[in-house]
Amino acid sequence: LAKTTQPISMDSYEGQEVNITCSHNNIATNDYITWYQQFPSQGPRFIIQGYKTKVTNEVASLFIPADRKSSTLSLPRVSLSDTAVYYCLVGNMNRDDKIIFGKGTRLHILP
Amino acid sequence: NAGVTQTPKFRVLKTGQSMTLLCAQDMNHEYMYWYRQDPGMGLRLIHYSVGEGTTAKGEVPDGYNVSRLKKQNFLLGLESAAPSQTSVYFCASSYEAGGLNTGELFFGEGSRLTVL
């Protein structure tokens, strides 16, 4: 399982774009990168998943450089409701593989 | 469509008591997971299941047992509860596509367990 490293916490302001970077230096060829969002007192929620280059959905964008040793979750024009913990996970899709969460990044959006 | 439902949502136990947490999903998902989350921490995988009748150990399996007798249910048991098992427990499920686990987890609302 590839180990991931994320900042423990980040602050930003409403209306700004927020980028959270995750390092995964020992990512394997078959590994995918997945991001989750967790609000207080709730279970995590899937945000986005990618393998390489760029993936975009209605919530966020995921940028993955060619060497895949890091990835960046981009949240456009954040609001107070984006205050949450964001988790970066790396792993392949094999049936028997464990899905392991790290400590995540605590994002605090200020007015 | 209920998604992933956990029962009970809250429970207080005394040390040494036993209990079972039930997780039910109505999405016909192959994979199910039990995690625990302690204050200010990330989620830690306790046990998981890749299909009906199968279970496997996660990161922190000691003190817990699980069963997946039906595809839609995943039970987490504590045979002799200890204060160190005070935590919030989350169940999750994911689906298969093309013979692979999509890795898209759907979580329940959590079960808050306190062991005195």
GROMACS .gro file of C-alpha atoms in nm:
model
  227
    1LEU     CA    1   0.000   0.000   0.000
    2ALA     CA    2   0.139   0.337  -0.097
    3LYS     CA    3   0.186   0.571   0.197
    4THR     CA    4   0.038   0.918   0.160
    5THR     CA    5   0.145   1.246   0.316
    6GLN     CA    6  -0.087   1.547   0.340
    7PRO     CA    7  -0.072   1.874   0.532
    8ILE     CA    8  -0.236   1.838   0.870
    9SER     CA    9  -0.440   2.154   0.831
   10MET     CA   10  -0.506   2.448   0.599
   11ASP     CA   11  -0.695   2.774   0.622
   12SER     CA   12  -0.849   2.964   0.336
   13TYR     CA   13  -1.114   3.228   0.270
   14GLU     CA   14  -1.452   3.210   0.109
   15GLY     CA   15  -1.445   3.254  -0.268
   16GLN     CA   16  -1.085   3.141  -0.308
   17GLU     CA   17  -0.959   2.834  -0.488
   18VAL     CA   18  -0.807   2.580  -0.250
   19ASN     CA   19  -0.544   2.328  -0.351
   20ILE     CA   20  -0.457   2.037  -0.123
   21THR     CA   21  -0.153   1.836  -0.223
   22CYS     CA   22  -0.091   1.474  -0.136
   23SER     CA   23   0.248   1.304  -0.170
   24HIS     CA   24   0.265   0.935  -0.257
   25ASN     CA   25   0.622   0.866  -0.363
   26ASN     CA   26   0.590   0.487  -0.373
   27ILE     CA   27   0.270   0.471  -0.577
   28ALA     CA   28   0.247   0.151  -0.779
   29THR     CA   29   0.166   0.120  -1.147
   30ASN     CA   30  -0.185  -0.010  -1.084
   31ASP     CA   31  -0.271   0.233  -0.805
   32TYR     CA   32  -0.551   0.488  -0.830
   33ILE     CA   33  -0.581   0.808  -0.629
   34THR     CA   34  -0.907   0.877  -0.447
   35TRP     CA   35  -1.017   1.172  -0.235
   36TYR     CA   36  -1.285   1.180   0.033
   37GLN     CA   37  -1.447   1.462   0.229
   38GLN     CA   38  -1.567   1.427   0.587
   39PHE     CA   39  -1.787   1.671   0.776
   40PRO     CA   40  -1.807   1.656   1.156
   41SER     CA   41  -2.024   1.373   1.287
   42GLN     CA   42  -2.066   1.224   0.941
   43GLY     CA   43  -1.905   0.944   0.744
   44PRO     CA   44  -1.665   1.038   0.464
   45ARG     CA   45  -1.803   1.110   0.119
   46PHE     CA   46  -1.632   1.018  -0.207
   47ILE     CA   47  -1.524   1.327  -0.402
   48ILE     CA   48  -1.311   1.225  -0.696
   49GLN     CA   49  -1.081   0.955  -0.829
   50GLY     CA   50  -0.813   0.949  -1.094
   51TYR     CA   51  -0.518   0.762  -1.239
   52LYS     CA   52  -0.327   1.024  -1.434
   53THR     CA   53  -0.346   1.378  -1.578
   54LYS     CA   54  -0.660   1.566  -1.482
   55VAL     CA   55  -1.004   1.464  -1.370
   56THR     CA   56  -1.288   1.708  -1.312
   57ASN     CA   57  -1.638   1.667  -1.178
   58GLU     CA   58  -1.903   1.900  -1.041
   59VAL     CA   59  -1.732   1.921  -0.704
   60ALA     CA   60  -1.357   1.931  -0.763
   61SER     CA   61  -1.063   1.876  -0.993
   62LEU     CA   62  -0.780   1.631  -0.942
   63PHE     CA   63  -0.441   1.703  -1.095
   64ILE     CA   64  -0.189   1.421  -1.126
   65PRO     CA   65   0.156   1.489  -1.275
   66ALA     CA   66   0.323   1.247  -1.513
   67ASP     CA   67   0.535   1.080  -1.244
   68ARG     CA   68   0.222   1.030  -1.027
   69LYS     CA   69   0.424   1.080  -0.708
   70SER     CA   70   0.183   1.346  -0.592
   71SER     CA   71  -0.167   1.470  -0.662
   72THR     CA   72  -0.356   1.792  -0.597
   73LEU     CA   73  -0.721   1.825  -0.511
   74SER     CA   74  -0.854   2.160  -0.628
   75LEU     CA   75  -1.173   2.308  -0.483
   76PRO     CA   76  -1.294   2.609  -0.682
   77ARG     CA   77  -1.442   2.912  -0.503
   78VAL     CA   78  -1.483   2.754  -0.162
   79SER     CA   79  -1.758   2.845   0.082
   80LEU     CA   80  -1.791   2.801   0.458
   81SER     CA   81  -1.963   2.469   0.395
   82ASP     CA   82  -1.641   2.328   0.247
   83THR     CA   83  -1.489   2.325   0.596
   84ALA     CA   84  -1.413   1.956   0.643
   85VAL     CA   85  -1.139   1.696   0.658
   86TYR     CA   86  -1.009   1.578   0.322
   87TYR     CA   87  -0.847   1.238   0.281
   88CYS     CA   88  -0.618   1.124   0.002
   89LEU     CA   89  -0.606   0.747  -0.056
   90VAL     CA   90  -0.386   0.549  -0.291
   91GLY     CA   91  -0.448   0.187  -0.379
   92ASN     CA   92  -0.529  -0.053  -0.658
   93MET     CA   93  -0.866  -0.201  -0.731
   94ASN     CA   94  -0.793  -0.563  -0.648
   95ARG     CA   95  -1.073  -0.743  -0.473
   96ASP     CA   96  -0.873  -0.837  -0.167
   97ASP     CA   97  -0.703  -0.505  -0.111
   98LYS     CA   98  -0.759  -0.305   0.204
   99ILE     CA   99  -0.879   0.054   0.172
  100ILE     CA  100  -0.674   0.254   0.419
  101PHE     CA  101  -0.733   0.612   0.530
  102GLY     CA  102  -0.461   0.841   0.662
  103LYS     CA  103  -0.511   1.132   0.899
  104GLY     CA  104  -0.633   1.370   0.628
  105THR     CA  105  -0.613   1.748   0.593
  106ARG     CA  106  -0.836   1.962   0.809
  107LEU     CA  107  -0.953   2.251   0.588
  108HIS     CA  108  -1.096   2.555   0.762
  109ILE     CA  109  -1.272   2.816   0.548
  110LEU     CA  110  -1.288   3.164   0.695
  111PRO     CA  111  -1.546   3.432   0.607
  112ASN     CA  112  -3.313   0.432  -0.109
  113ALA     CA  113  -3.156   0.408   0.236
  114GLY     CA  114  -2.796   0.340   0.129
  115VAL     CA  115  -2.589   0.222   0.427
  116THR     CA  116  -2.770   0.197   0.759
  117GLN     CA  117  -2.603   0.137   1.094
  118THR     CA  118  -2.774   0.029   1.415
  119PRO     CA  119  -2.758   0.128   1.690
  120LYS     CA  120  -2.644   0.489   1.651
  121PHE     CA  121  -2.548   0.524   2.017
  122ARG     CA  122  -2.462   0.270   2.284
  123VAL     CA  123  -2.305   0.274   2.628
  124LEU     CA  124  -2.147  -0.046   2.756
  125LYS     CA  125  -1.974  -0.154   3.070
  126THR     CA  126  -1.632  -0.314   3.051
  127GLY     CA  127  -1.666  -0.681   2.971
  128GLN     CA  128  -2.009  -0.661   2.811
  129SER     CA  129  -2.066  -0.777   2.457
  130MET     CA  130  -2.256  -0.621   2.173
  131THR     CA  131  -2.310  -0.634   1.799
  132LEU     CA  132  -2.323  -0.347   1.553
  133LEU     CA  133  -2.530  -0.408   1.243
  134CYS     CA  134  -2.458  -0.260   0.904
  135ALA     CA  135  -2.710  -0.301   0.624
  136GLN     CA  136  -2.677  -0.182   0.264
  137ASP     CA  137  -2.946  -0.191  -0.001
  138MET     CA  138  -2.724  -0.120  -0.302
  139ASN     CA  139  -2.625  -0.481  -0.374
  140HIS     CA  140  -2.260  -0.393  -0.313
  141GLU     CA  141  -1.999  -0.667  -0.301
  142TYR     CA  142  -1.761  -0.510  -0.054
  143MET     CA  143  -1.824  -0.399   0.302
  144TYR     CA  144  -1.597  -0.243   0.565
  145TRP     CA  145  -1.589  -0.152   0.931
  146TYR     CA  146  -1.378   0.143   1.043
  147ARG     CA  147  -1.329   0.313   1.375
  148GLN     CA  148  -1.253   0.679   1.424
  149ASP     CA  149  -1.115   0.825   1.744
  150PRO     CA  150  -1.130   1.198   1.824
  151GLY     CA  151  -0.914   1.405   1.590
  152MET     CA  152  -0.793   1.096   1.407
  153GLY     CA  153  -0.845   0.942   1.069
  154LEU     CA  154  -1.034   0.621   1.008
  155ARG     CA  155  -0.875   0.288   1.087
  156LEU     CA  156  -0.989  -0.029   0.914
  157ILE     CA  157  -1.103  -0.303   1.152
  158HIS     CA  158  -1.231  -0.578   0.924
  159TYR     CA  159  -1.367  -0.598   0.574
  160SER     CA  160  -1.548  -0.837   0.343
  161VAL     CA  161  -1.511  -0.891  -0.030
  162GLY     CA  162  -1.829  -1.092  -0.061
  163GLU     CA  163  -2.097  -1.292   0.116
  164GLY     CA  164  -1.944  -1.547   0.350
  165THR     CA  165  -1.595  -1.391   0.343
  166THR     CA  166  -1.418  -1.167   0.593
  167ALA     CA  167  -1.063  -1.038   0.633
  168LYS     CA  168  -0.861  -0.850   0.893
  169GLY     CA  169  -0.785  -0.483   0.858
  170GLU     CA  170  -0.538  -0.263   1.045
  171VAL     CA  171  -0.683  -0.300   1.396
  172PRO     CA  172  -0.880  -0.629   1.415
  173ASP     CA  173  -0.798  -0.733   1.773
  174GLY     CA  174  -1.097  -0.743   2.006
  175TYR     CA  175  -1.349  -0.753   1.722
  176ASN     CA  176  -1.520  -1.023   1.519
  177VAL     CA  177  -1.729  -0.992   1.206
  178SER     CA  178  -1.969  -1.195   0.998
  179ARG     CA  179  -2.115  -1.155   0.651
  180LEU     CA  180  -2.381  -1.424   0.632
  181LYS     CA  181  -2.593  -1.222   0.391
  182LYS     CA  182  -2.464  -0.998   0.115
  183GLN     CA  183  -2.649  -0.696   0.245
  184ASN     CA  184  -2.542  -0.725   0.610
  185PHE     CA  185  -2.207  -0.693   0.784
  186LEU     CA  186  -2.201  -0.744   1.160
  187LEU     CA  187  -1.930  -0.619   1.394
  188GLY     CA  188  -1.908  -0.789   1.733
  189LEU     CA  189  -1.732  -0.696   2.053
  190GLU     CA  190  -1.711  -1.004   2.274
  191SER     CA  191  -1.571  -0.832   2.582
  192ALA     CA  192  -1.578  -0.455   2.551
  193ALA     CA  193  -1.286  -0.248   2.681
  194PRO     CA  194  -1.259   0.129   2.737
  195SER     CA  195  -1.005   0.142   2.451
  196GLN     CA  196  -1.289   0.047   2.218
  197THR     CA  197  -1.472   0.371   2.289
  198SER     CA  198  -1.498   0.522   1.945
  199VAL     CA  199  -1.721   0.609   1.652
  200TYR     CA  200  -1.767   0.315   1.422
  201PHE     CA  201  -1.837   0.361   1.053
  202CYS     CA  202  -1.956   0.100   0.810
  203ALA     CA  203  -1.904   0.140   0.438
  204SER     CA  204  -1.973  -0.050   0.120
  205SER     CA  205  -1.838  -0.035  -0.234
  206TYR     CA  206  -1.928  -0.191  -0.564
  207GLU     CA  207  -1.754  -0.392  -0.826
  208ALA     CA  208  -1.708  -0.299  -1.189
  209GLY     CA  209  -1.529  -0.514  -1.443
  210GLY     CA  210  -1.419  -0.756  -1.172
  211LEU     CA  211  -1.245  -0.482  -0.975
  212ASN     CA  212  -1.334  -0.285  -0.666
  213THR     CA  213  -1.422   0.068  -0.776
  214GLY     CA  214  -1.289   0.204  -0.448
  215GLU     CA  215  -1.590   0.434  -0.417
  216LEU     CA  216  -1.702   0.387  -0.059
  217PHE     CA  217  -2.050   0.471   0.064
  218PHE     CA  218  -2.057   0.532   0.437
  219GLY     CA  219  -2.320   0.500   0.705
  220GLU     CA  220  -2.386   0.773   0.960
  221GLY     CA  221  -2.175   0.612   1.228
  222SER     CA  222  -2.235   0.441   1.562
  223ARG     CA  223  -2.101   0.609   1.873
  224LEU     CA  224  -1.992   0.354   2.132
  225THR     CA  225  -1.882   0.438   2.486
  226VAL     CA  226  -1.731   0.172   2.710
  227LEU     CA  227  -1.720   0.260   3.078
   0.00000   0.00000   0.00000
